[in-house]
Every structure is written in C-alpha cells, then in structure tokens.
Amino acid sequence: MRHSDAEVRDHALFAFQTRPEAAIGYVDQLTPSLGYPEAQVRRRAVTTFEEIGTAAVPAPRRLRQRPATGIWPRGVG
C-alpha cells in the first residue's frame, strides 16, 4: 500500500482485517504500514496482522533481514 493518505490506508487495512484469508497474499505490501507515521494506521496494521495470524510471520522476518536505508524505519515506504 503506497497511498499517502492515512485515511485511505486505514480503510484498506480495515478491509483486510475483516477478510484475513484474502490479506495473506498482500502481507508484503501491508508490512510497511507497521511503520507508518500516523498512529491509527499503525494500530490498524497491527490488528490486521493479528487477524491474519501465523501466516503473516514470514513477512516481518524478511523485512528484519534487510538493511535499513534512509531516514525512515525499514517498514515505511
């Protein structure tokens, strides 16, 4: 998800939160929302990952293995 509007990201994450089985295929695109500057988006991202469950675990692990770049946390982009 690369949309710059926090409300759009929040609504998209809510959609995935309510359909975690559909979200599994998008975990890599959802992971950057965990480091989004807007607190509501981060909370929704965490809740979405909780709903997805263990199927989401490999994505953050892959992210941690990459070196951080720039001024942003690894998950923002």
GROMACS .gro file of C-alpha atoms in nm:
model
   77
    1MET     CA    1   0.000   0.000   0.000
    2ARG     CA    2   0.167   0.316  -0.114
    3HIS     CA    3  -0.116   0.567  -0.082
    4SER     CA    4  -0.005   0.877   0.107
    5ASP     CA    5  -0.342   0.948   0.270
    6ALA     CA    6  -0.365   0.794   0.618
    7GLU     CA    7  -0.744   0.756   0.597
    8VAL     CA    8  -0.719   0.558   0.273
    9ARG     CA    9  -0.456   0.329   0.428
   10ASP     CA   10  -0.667   0.286   0.741
   11HIS     CA   11  -0.975   0.186   0.538
   12ALA     CA   12  -0.774  -0.056   0.325
   13LEU     CA   13  -0.627  -0.219   0.634
   14PHE     CA   14  -0.975  -0.247   0.785
   15ALA     CA   15  -1.092  -0.430   0.473
   16PHE     CA   16  -0.805  -0.675   0.509
   17GLN     CA   17  -0.868  -0.704   0.882
   18THR     CA   18  -1.222  -0.822   0.817
   19ARG     CA   19  -1.106  -1.071   0.549
   20PRO     CA   20  -0.774  -1.206   0.678
   21GLU     CA   21  -0.778  -1.500   0.437
   22ALA     CA   22  -0.774  -1.252   0.148
   23ALA     CA   23  -0.500  -1.046   0.312
   24ILE     CA   24  -0.247  -1.330   0.321
   25GLY     CA   25  -0.148  -1.267  -0.040
   26TYR     CA   26  -0.080  -0.900   0.036
   27VAL     CA   27   0.125  -0.930   0.355
   28ASP     CA   28   0.442  -0.794   0.191
   29GLN     CA   29   0.252  -0.484   0.074
   30LEU     CA   30   0.087  -0.440   0.416
   31THR     CA   31   0.409  -0.467   0.617
   32PRO     CA   32   0.523  -0.104   0.557
   33SER     CA   33   0.206   0.016   0.733
   34LEU     CA   34   0.351  -0.117   1.059
   35GLY     CA   35   0.595   0.177   1.049
   36TYR     CA   36   0.360   0.442   0.909
   37PRO     CA   37   0.386   0.781   1.087
   38GLU     CA   38   0.010   0.800   1.163
   39ALA     CA   39  -0.067   0.612   1.487
   40GLN     CA   40  -0.415   0.499   1.376
   41VAL     CA   41  -0.268   0.334   1.066
   42ARG     CA   42  -0.003   0.155   1.274
   43ARG     CA   43  -0.266   0.028   1.520
   44ARG     CA   44  -0.486  -0.094   1.234
   45ALA     CA   45  -0.185  -0.266   1.074
   46VAL     CA   46  -0.104  -0.449   1.397
   47THR     CA   47  -0.465  -0.558   1.435
   48THR     CA   48  -0.470  -0.675   1.074
   49PHE     CA   49  -0.157  -0.883   1.127
   50GLU     CA   50  -0.311  -1.029   1.443
   51GLU     CA   51  -0.617  -1.132   1.243
   52ILE     CA   52  -0.404  -1.286   0.968
   53GLY     CA   53  -0.219  -1.483   1.234
   54THR     CA   54   0.086  -1.700   1.185
   55ALA     CA   55   0.062  -1.684   0.806
   56ALA     CA   56   0.188  -1.324   0.833
   57VAL     CA   57   0.502  -1.409   1.033
   58PRO     CA   58   0.744  -1.462   0.739
   59ALA     CA   59   0.695  -1.108   0.601
   60PRO     CA   60   0.827  -0.916   0.904
   61ARG     CA   61   1.108  -1.169   0.936
   62ARG     CA   62   1.213  -1.100   0.576
   63LEU     CA   63   1.196  -0.727   0.646
   64ARG     CA   64   1.423  -0.756   0.950
   65GLN     CA   65   1.685  -0.933   0.740
   66ARG     CA   66   1.719  -0.638   0.501
   67PRO     CA   67   1.946  -0.348   0.596
   68ALA     CA   68   1.772  -0.025   0.693
   69THR     CA   69   1.805   0.255   0.440
   70GLY     CA   70   1.743   0.628   0.459
   71ILE     CA   71   1.590   0.814   0.749
   72TRP     CA   72   1.270   0.605   0.770
   73PRO     CA   73   1.227   0.285   0.967
   74ARG     CA   74   1.255  -0.024   0.748
   75GLY     CA   75   0.877  -0.069   0.724
   76VAL     CA   76   0.793   0.276   0.588
   77GLY     CA   77   0.793   0.330   0.219
   0.00000   0.00000   0.00000
